[in-house]
Short mmCIF file of C-alpha atoms and ligand atoms in Angstrom, two decimals:
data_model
loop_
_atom_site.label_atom_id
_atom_site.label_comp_id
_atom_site.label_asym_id
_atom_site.label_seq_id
_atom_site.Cartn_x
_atom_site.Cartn_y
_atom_site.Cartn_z
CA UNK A 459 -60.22 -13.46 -51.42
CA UNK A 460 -59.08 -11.26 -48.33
CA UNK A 461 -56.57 -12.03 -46.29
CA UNK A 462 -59.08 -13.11 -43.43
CA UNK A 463 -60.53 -16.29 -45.36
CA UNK A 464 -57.09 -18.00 -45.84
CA UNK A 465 -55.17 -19.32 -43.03
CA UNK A 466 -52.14 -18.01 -42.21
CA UNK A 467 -49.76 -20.38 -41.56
CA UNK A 468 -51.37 -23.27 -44.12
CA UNK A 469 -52.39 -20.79 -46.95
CA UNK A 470 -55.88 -23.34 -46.96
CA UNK A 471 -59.12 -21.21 -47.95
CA UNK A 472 -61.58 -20.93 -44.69
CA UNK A 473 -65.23 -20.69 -45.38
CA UNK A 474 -66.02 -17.85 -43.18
CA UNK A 475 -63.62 -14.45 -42.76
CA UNK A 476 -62.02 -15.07 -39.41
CA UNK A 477 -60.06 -11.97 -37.66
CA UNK A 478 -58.13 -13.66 -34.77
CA UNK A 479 -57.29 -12.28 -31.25
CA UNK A 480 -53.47 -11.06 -31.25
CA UNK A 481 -51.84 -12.98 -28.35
CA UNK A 482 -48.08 -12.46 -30.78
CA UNK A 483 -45.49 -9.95 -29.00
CA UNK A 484 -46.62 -7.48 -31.85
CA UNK A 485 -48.50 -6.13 -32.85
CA UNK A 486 -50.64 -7.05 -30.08
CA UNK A 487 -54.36 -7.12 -29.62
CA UNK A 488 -56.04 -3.36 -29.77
CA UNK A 489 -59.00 -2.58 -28.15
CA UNK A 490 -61.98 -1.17 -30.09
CA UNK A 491 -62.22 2.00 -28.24
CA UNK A 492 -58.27 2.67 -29.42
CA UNK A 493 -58.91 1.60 -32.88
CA UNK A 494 -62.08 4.39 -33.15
CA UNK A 495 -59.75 6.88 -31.52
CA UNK A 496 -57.51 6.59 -34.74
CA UNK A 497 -60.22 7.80 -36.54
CA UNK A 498 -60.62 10.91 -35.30
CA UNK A 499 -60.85 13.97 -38.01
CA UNK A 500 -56.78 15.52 -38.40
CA UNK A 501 -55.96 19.16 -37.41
CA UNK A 502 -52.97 20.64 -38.66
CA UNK A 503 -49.72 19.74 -37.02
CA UNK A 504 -48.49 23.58 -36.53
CA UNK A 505 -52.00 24.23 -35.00
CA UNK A 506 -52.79 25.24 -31.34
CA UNK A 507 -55.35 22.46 -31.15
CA UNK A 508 -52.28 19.89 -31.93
CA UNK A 509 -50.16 21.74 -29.71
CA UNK A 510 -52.75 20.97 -27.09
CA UNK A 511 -52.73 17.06 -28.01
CA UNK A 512 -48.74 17.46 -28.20
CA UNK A 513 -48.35 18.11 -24.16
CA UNK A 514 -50.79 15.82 -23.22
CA UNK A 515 -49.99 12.87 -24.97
CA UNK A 516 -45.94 13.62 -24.08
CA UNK A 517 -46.88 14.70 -20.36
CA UNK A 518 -48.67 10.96 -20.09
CA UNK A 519 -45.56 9.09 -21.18
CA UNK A 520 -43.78 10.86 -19.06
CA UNK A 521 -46.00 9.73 -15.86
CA UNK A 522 -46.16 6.18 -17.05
CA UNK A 523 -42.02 5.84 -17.54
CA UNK A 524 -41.50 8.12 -14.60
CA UNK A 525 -39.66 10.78 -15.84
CA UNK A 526 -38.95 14.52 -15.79
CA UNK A 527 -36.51 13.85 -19.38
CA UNK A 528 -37.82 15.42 -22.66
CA UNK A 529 -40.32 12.80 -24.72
CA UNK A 530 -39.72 12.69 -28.31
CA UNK A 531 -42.28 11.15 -30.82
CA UNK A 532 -41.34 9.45 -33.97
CA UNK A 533 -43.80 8.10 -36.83
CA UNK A 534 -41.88 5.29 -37.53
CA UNK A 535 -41.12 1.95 -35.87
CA UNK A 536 -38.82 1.33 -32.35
CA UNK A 537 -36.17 0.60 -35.29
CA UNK A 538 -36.20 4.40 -36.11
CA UNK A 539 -35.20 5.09 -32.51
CA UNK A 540 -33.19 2.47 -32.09
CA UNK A 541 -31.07 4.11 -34.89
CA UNK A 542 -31.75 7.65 -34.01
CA UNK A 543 -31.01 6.78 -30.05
CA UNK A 544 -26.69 5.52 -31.07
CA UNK A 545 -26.19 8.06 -33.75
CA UNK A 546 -26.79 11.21 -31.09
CA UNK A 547 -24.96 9.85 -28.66
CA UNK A 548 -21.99 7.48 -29.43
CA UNK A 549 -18.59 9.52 -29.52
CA UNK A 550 -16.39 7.12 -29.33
CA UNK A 551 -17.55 3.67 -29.20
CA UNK A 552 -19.98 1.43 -27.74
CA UNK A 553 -20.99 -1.64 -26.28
CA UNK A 554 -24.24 -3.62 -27.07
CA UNK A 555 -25.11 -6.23 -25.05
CA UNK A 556 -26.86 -9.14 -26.90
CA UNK A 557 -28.53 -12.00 -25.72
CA UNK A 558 -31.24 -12.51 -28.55
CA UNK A 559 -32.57 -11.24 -31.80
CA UNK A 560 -33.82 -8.02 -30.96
CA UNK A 561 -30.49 -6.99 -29.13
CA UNK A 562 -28.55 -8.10 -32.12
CA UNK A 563 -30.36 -5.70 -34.14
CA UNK A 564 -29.39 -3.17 -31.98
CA UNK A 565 -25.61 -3.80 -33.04
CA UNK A 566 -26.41 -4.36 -36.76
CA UNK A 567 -28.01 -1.07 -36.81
CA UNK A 568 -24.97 0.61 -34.99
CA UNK A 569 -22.82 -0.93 -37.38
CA UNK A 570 -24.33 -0.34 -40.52
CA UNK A 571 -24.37 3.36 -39.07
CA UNK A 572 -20.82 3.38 -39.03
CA UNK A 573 -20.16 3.99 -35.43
CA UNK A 574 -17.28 2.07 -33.75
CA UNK A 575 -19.03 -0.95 -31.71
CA UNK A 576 -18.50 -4.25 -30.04
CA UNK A 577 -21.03 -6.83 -28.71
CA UNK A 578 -20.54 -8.59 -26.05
CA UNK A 579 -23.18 -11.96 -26.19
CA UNK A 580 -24.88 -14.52 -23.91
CA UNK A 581 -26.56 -17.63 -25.33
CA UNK A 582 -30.08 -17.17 -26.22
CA UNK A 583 -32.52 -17.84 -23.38
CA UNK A 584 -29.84 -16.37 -20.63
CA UNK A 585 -30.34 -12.67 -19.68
CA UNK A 586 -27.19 -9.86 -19.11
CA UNK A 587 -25.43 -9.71 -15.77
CA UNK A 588 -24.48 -6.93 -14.14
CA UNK A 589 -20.88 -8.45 -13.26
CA UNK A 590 -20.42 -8.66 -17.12
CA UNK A 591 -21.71 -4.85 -17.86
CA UNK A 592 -19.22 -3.92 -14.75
CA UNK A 593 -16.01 -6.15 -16.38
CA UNK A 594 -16.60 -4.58 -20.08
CA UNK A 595 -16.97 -0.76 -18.77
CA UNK A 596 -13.88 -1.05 -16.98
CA UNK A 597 -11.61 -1.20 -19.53
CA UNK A 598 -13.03 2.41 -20.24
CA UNK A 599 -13.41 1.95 -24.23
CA UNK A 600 -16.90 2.83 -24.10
CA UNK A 601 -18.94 6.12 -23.89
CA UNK A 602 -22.82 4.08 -24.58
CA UNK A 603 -23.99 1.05 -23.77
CA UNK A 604 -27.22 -0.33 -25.53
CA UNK A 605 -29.60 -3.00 -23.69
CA UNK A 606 -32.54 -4.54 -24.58
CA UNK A 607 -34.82 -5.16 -21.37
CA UNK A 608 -36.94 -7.19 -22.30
CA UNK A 609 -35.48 -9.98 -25.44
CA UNK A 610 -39.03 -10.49 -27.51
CA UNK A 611 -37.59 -12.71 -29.39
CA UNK A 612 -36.02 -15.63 -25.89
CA UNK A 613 -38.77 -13.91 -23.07
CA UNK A 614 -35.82 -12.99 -21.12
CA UNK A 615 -35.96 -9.89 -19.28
CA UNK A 616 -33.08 -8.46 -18.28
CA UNK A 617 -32.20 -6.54 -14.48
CA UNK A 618 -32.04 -3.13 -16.01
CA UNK A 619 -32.07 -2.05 -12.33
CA UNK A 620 -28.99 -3.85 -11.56
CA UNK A 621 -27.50 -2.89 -14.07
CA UNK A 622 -28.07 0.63 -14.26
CA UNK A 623 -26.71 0.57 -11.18
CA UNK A 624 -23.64 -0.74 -12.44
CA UNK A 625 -23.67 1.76 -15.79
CA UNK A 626 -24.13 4.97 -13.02
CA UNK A 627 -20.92 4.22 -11.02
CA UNK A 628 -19.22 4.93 -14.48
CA UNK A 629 -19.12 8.71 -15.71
CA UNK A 630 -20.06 10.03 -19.17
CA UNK A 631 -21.27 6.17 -20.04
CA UNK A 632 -24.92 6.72 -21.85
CA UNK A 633 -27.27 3.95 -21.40
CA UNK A 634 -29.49 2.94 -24.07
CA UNK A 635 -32.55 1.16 -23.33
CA UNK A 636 -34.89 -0.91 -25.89
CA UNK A 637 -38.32 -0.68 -23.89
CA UNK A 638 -40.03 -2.10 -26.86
CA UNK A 639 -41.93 -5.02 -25.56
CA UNK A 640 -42.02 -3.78 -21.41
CA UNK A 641 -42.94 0.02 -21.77
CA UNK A 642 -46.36 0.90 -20.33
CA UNK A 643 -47.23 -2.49 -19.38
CA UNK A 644 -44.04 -3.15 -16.41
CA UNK A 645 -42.40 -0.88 -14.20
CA UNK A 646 -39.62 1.12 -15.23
CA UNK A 647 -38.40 4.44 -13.23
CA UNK A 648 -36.29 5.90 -15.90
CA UNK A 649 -35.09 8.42 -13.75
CA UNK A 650 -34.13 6.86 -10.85
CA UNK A 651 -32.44 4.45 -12.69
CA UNK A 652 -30.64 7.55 -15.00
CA UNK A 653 -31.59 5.65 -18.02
CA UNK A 654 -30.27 8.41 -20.63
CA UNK A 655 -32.79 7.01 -23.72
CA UNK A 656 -35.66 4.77 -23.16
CA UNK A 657 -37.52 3.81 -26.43
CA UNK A 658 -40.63 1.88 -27.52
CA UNK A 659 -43.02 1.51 -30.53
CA UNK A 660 -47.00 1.21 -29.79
CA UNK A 661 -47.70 -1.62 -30.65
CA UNK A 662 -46.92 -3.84 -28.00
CA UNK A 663 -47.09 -2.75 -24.36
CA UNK A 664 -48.75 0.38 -25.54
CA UNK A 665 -51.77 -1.96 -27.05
CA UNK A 666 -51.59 0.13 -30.02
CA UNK A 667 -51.43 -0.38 -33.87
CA UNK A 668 -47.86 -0.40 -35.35
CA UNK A 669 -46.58 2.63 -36.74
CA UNK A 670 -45.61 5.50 -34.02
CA UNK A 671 -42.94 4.98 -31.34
CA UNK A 672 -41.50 7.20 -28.41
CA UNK A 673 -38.18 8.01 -26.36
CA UNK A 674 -37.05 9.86 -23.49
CA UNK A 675 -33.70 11.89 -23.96
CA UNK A 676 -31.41 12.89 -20.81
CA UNK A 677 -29.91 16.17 -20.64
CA UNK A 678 -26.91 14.61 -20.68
CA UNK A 679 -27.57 12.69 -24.25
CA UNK A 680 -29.13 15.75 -25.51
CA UNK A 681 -25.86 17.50 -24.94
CA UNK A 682 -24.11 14.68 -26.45
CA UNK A 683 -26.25 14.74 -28.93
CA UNK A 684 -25.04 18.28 -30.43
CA UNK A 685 -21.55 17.53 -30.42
CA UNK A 686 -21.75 14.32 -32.70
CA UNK A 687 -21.69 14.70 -36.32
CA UNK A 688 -23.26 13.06 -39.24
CA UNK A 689 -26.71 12.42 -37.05
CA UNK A 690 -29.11 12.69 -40.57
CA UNK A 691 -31.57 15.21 -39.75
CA UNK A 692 -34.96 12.96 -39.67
CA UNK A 693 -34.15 11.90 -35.96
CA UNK A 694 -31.86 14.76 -34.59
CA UNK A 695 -32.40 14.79 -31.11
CA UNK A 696 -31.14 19.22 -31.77
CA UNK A 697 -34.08 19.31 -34.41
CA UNK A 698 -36.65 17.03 -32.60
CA UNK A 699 -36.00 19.64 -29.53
CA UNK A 700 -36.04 23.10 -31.55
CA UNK A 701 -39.88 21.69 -32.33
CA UNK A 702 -40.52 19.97 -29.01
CA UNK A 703 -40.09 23.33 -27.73
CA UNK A 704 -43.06 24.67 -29.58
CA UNK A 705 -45.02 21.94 -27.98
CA UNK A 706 -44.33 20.35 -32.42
CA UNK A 707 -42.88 17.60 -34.15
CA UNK A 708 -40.63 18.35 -37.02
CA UNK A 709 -42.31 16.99 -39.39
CA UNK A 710 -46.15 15.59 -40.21
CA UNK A 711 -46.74 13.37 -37.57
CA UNK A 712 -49.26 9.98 -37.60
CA UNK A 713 -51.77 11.99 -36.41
CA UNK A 714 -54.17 9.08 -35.96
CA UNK A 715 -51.65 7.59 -33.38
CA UNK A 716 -51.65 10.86 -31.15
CA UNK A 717 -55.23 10.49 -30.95
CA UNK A 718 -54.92 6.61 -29.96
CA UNK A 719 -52.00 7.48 -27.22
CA UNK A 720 -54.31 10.19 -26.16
CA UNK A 721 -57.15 7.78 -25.83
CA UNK A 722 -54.88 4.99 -24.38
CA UNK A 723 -53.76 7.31 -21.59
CA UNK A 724 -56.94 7.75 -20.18
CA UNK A 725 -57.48 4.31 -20.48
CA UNK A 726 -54.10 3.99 -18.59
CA UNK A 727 -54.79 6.31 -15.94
CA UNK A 728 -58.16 4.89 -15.23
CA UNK A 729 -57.18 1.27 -14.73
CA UNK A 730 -54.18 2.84 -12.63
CA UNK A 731 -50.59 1.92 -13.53
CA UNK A 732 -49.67 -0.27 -10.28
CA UNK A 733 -53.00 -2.22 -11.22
CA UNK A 734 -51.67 -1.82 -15.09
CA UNK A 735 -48.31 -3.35 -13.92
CA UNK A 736 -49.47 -6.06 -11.01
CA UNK A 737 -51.91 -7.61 -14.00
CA UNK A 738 -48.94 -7.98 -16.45
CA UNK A 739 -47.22 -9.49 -13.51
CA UNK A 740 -50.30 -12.23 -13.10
CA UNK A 741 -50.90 -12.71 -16.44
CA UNK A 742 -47.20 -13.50 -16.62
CA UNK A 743 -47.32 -15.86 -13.91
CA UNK A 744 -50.53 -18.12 -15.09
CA UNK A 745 -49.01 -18.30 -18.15
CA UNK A 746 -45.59 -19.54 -16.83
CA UNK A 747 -47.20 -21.60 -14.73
CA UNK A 748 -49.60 -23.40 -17.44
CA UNK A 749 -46.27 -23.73 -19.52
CA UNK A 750 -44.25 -25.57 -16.53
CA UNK A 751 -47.56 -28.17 -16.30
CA UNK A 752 -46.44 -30.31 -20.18
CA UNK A 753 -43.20 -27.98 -21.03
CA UNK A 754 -40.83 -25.76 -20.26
CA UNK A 755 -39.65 -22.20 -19.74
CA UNK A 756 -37.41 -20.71 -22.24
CA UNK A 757 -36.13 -18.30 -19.97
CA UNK A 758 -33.41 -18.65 -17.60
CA UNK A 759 -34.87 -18.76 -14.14
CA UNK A 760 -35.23 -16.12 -12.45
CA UNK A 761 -35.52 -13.32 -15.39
CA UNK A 762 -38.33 -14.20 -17.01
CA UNK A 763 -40.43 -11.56 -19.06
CA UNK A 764 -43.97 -10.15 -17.98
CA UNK A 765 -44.64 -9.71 -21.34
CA UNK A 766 -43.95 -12.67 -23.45
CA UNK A 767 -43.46 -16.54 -22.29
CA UNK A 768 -41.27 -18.28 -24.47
CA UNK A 769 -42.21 -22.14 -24.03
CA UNK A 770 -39.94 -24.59 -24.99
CA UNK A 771 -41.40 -27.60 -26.90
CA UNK A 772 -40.09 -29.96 -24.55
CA UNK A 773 -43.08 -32.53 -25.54
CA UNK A 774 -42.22 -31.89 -29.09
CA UNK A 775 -45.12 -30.76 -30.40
CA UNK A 776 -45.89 -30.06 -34.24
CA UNK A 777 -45.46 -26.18 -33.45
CA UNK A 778 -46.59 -24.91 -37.43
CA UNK A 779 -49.43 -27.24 -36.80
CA UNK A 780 -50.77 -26.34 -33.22
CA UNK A 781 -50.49 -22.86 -34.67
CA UNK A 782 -52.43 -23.57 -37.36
CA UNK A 783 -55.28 -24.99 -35.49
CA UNK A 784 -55.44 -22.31 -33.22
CA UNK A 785 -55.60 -20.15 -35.59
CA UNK A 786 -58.76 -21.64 -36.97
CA UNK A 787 -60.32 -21.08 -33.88
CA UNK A 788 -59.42 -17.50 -34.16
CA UNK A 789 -55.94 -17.11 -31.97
CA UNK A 790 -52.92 -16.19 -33.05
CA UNK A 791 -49.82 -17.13 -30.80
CA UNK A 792 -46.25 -17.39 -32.15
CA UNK A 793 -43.75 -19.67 -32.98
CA UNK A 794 -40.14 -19.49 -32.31
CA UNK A 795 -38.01 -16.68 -32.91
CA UNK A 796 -35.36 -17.16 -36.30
CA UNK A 797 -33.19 -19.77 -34.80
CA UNK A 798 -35.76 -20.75 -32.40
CA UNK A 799 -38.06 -22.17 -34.61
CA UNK A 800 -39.83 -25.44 -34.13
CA UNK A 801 -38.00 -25.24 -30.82
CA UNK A 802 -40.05 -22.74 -28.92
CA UNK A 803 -43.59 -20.92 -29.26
CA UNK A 804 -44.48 -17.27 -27.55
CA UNK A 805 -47.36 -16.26 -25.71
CA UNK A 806 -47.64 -12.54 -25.17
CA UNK A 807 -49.44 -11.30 -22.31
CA UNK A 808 -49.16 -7.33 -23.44
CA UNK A 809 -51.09 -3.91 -23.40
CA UNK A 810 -54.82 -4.58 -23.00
CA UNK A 811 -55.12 -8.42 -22.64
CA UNK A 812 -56.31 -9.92 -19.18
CA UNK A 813 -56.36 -12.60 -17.26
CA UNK A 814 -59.45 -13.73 -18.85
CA UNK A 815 -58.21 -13.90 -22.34
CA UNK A 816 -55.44 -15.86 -21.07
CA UNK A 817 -57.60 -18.48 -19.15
CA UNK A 818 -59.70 -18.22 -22.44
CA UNK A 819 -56.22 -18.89 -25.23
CA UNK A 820 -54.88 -21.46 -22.69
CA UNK A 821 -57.91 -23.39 -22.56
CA UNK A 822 -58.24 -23.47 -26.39
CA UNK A 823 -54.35 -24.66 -26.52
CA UNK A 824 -55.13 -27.05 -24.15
CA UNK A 825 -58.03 -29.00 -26.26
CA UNK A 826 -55.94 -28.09 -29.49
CA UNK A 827 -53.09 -30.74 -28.37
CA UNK A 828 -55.44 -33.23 -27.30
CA UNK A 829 -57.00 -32.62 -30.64
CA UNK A 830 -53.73 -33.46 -32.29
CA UNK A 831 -53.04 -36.05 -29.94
CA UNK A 832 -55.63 -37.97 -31.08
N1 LIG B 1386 -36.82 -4.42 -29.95
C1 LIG B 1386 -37.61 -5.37 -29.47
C2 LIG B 1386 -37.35 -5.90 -28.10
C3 LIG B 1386 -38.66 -5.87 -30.24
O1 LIG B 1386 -39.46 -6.81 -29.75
C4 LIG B 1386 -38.88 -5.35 -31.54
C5 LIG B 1386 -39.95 -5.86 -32.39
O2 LIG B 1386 -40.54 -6.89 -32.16
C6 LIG B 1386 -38.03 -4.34 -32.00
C7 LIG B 1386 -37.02 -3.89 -31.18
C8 LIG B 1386 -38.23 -3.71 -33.32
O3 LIG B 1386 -39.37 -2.90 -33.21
P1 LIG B 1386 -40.10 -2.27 -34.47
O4 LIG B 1386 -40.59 -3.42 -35.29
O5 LIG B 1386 -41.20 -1.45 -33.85
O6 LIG B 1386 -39.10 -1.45 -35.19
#
C-alpha cells in the first residue's frame, strides 16, 4: 500500500491513491514544470557547462534578494545554514531573538555549537521590536544578532526593516536573518537593509522540493568569517568562497535543484517580482480576511506574515478532524505548531500558489465545517 492510499492524519485505507495540493508552510506545492526541471540529465560539477548554470542560478538570487553580497549554495536544509551562518561569524557572543519555534532553533543550534549565546523571548504570536533589539545591543555584549523574519511556526512576521535599522546604528554587530518562509515570495532589500547573512531553503517561498538552500554573505561576515576558529569545513564561508570563485561548489552539489532554481528563475522573472510580491501580499490578505469571518488571527496585529496565516480556533473546531477531511478531498493545510496544537491551524499562501487556489482551499474548508457541523 503506498503512502497515497492511506490518510495521513487517520492512518484509514482510501480506495483511490490521492496526492493532495500542499497549502503546509513546507514543503509547499511545486509546479509541474519545476518538478520536470529536476530531471534534467547531470553534468559534472567541475565542468564549464555547470559553471555556466553556477552564475546564473547565483546571479538570479541575487536580483530577487537585491543584493551585490556573494550567494552561497548548500545541499542541505535552511538548518545547515542556520548552523553554518553563527559558527563564521560569532566572536564573542550573540543574541537570538525568539518569538516562536523556528527562532528557538536558531539558539539551540548556536548552543549546541558551543558559541556563547543568550535569547531574549516574546510570547508566541507577538513579533520582535525594535526598542527591544536597541535595549539588548546597548549593553555592547554582542557581536551577532540572529532573527527570524518571518516565525512559520506563530505567522508573525517580524519588521526586519526596523530593525535593521536599529542593528546598523551599532558597529561590528552581524545580523543574521532566517528568510526561510519569506525569501522569493516578499520583499526583502538585503542590501539596503545591510543584512550581513540572509538564508533560505527551497522549499517554501522558492516553490521548490526540499533539499537545497541558499545565503548571502557580507564582506564584512566573510571577513569575520576567517578569523573564527573551529567553523567544520562542510559550511566554511573561506572554503565555500575559494570554490565560489571558480564559479563551483565545494563539494557535489544537488544537481537536480540547480536545474529547478534555474527553471524557477525564469519563471520568476517572467511573472515579475513586484507582481511575485503584490500576489503574496493578496493572497495574504483573502486569507486573513476569510479567517477574521468565524476565527481569529494568530498574529499580533499589525505583523502578520504574507506567507502563512496562523488561525486561531476560536470556534473550537476538531482541528485533527477538519484536517482529516480535507485531506480526503485532496488538501493538505496544517495544524498548530508544537505547543500550538489543537489551538491553531496554518494556511500557507507560498511560492507558486494563487489567488485561485486559495478561493478554491477556502471554499472546500468552508463546506468541510458545515460538514462536521452537521
Ligand atoms: N526557519 C524557519 C522560519 C522555518 O519555517 C523552517 C522550517 O520550516 C526552518 C527554519 C528550518 O528549515 P529546514 O527544515 O529547511 O532546515
Amino acid at each position: 500500500m503506498s503512502y497515497w492510499h492511506r490518510d495521513a492524519f487517520s492512518g484509514e485505507t482510501l480506495s483511490q491513491p490521492l496526492k493532495p495540493k500542499l497549502f503546509i508552510p513546507g514543503p509547499t506545492h511545486v509546479d509541474d514544470e519545476i518538478l520536470h526541471a529536476m530531471g534534467e540529465y547531470p553534468v559534472g560539477h567541475r565542468s564549464s557547462a555547470f559553471s555556466e548554470l553556477y552564475d546564473e542560478v547565483v546571479e538570479g538570487i541575487k536580483k530577487v534578494i537585491f543584493t551585490q553580497n556573494r550567494v552561497f549554495l548548500g545541499t542541505c536544509s535552511a538548518t545547515g545554514l542556520m548552523e553554518a551562518a553563527v559558527r563564521n561569524t560569532v566572536e564573542r557572543r550573540c543574541a537570538n531573538f525568539i518569538c516562536g519555534a523556528f527562532s528557538k532553533r536558531w539558539y539551540e543550534i548556536t548552543r549546541a555549537c558551543g558559541i556563547h549565546c543568550d535569547y531574549f523571548e516574546v510570547d508566541p504570536g507577538r513579533a520582535i521590536k525594535p526598542e527591544m533589539v536597541h535595549k539588548l545591543l546597548e549593553t555592547g555584549r554582542y557581536d551577532v544578532l540572529t532573527i527570524v523574519h518571518n516565525e512559520t511556526s506563530t505567522g508573525v512576521m517580524n519588521p526586519i526593516a526596523e530593525i535593521a535599522e536599529i542593528v546598523n546604528e551599532f558597529e561590528d554587530i552581524l545580523l543574521l536573518v532566517d528568510m526561510v518562509s519569506s525569501m522569493a515570495s516578499v520583499k526583502v532589500d538585503v542590501d539596503n537593509l545591510g543584512i550581513d547573512v540572509a538564508l533560505a531553503s527551497v522549499q517554501k517561498g522558492w516553490g521548490l522540493p526540499p533539499g537545497f538552500a541558499v545565503c548571502s554573505v557580507s564582506d564584512r561576515a566573510f571577513e569575520r568569517s576567517g578569523r573564527v576558529k573551529n567553523k567544520g569545513y562542510y559550511f566554511d564561508f573561506q572554503v565555500m568562497e575559494r570554490y565560489a570563485l571558480k564559479s563551483q561548489t565545494p563539494t557535489t552539489p544537488s544537481l537536480p535543484h540547480m536545474y529547478a532554481l534555474r527553471c524557477q528563475l525564469n519563471r520568476i522573472f517572467r511573472e515579475g517580482l513586484d507582481n511575485r510580491f503584490q500576489r503574496h501580499k493578496s493572497m495574504a490578505q483573502r486569507v486573513r480576511a476569510w479567517a477574521k469571518k468565524d476565527f481569529d488571527l494568530f498574529a499580533e496585529k499589525g505583523f502578520e506574515s504574507d506567507t502563512v496565516t496562523c488561525v486561531e480556533n476560536t470556534m473550537g473546531i476538531n482541528i485533527a478532524d477538519m484536517l482529516s477531511q480535507l485531506l480526503k478531498k485532496a488538501y493538505m493545510i496544517s495544524g498548530g505548531y508544537g505547543p500550538l496544537k489543537g489551538q491553531t491551524f496554518r494556511i500557507a499562501h507560498m511560492g507558486d500558489l494563487q489567488l485561485s487556489d486559495i478561493e478554491e482551499l477556502l471554499s472546500a474548508i468552508d463546506e468541510t465545517i458545515e460538514e462536521m457541523k452537521a
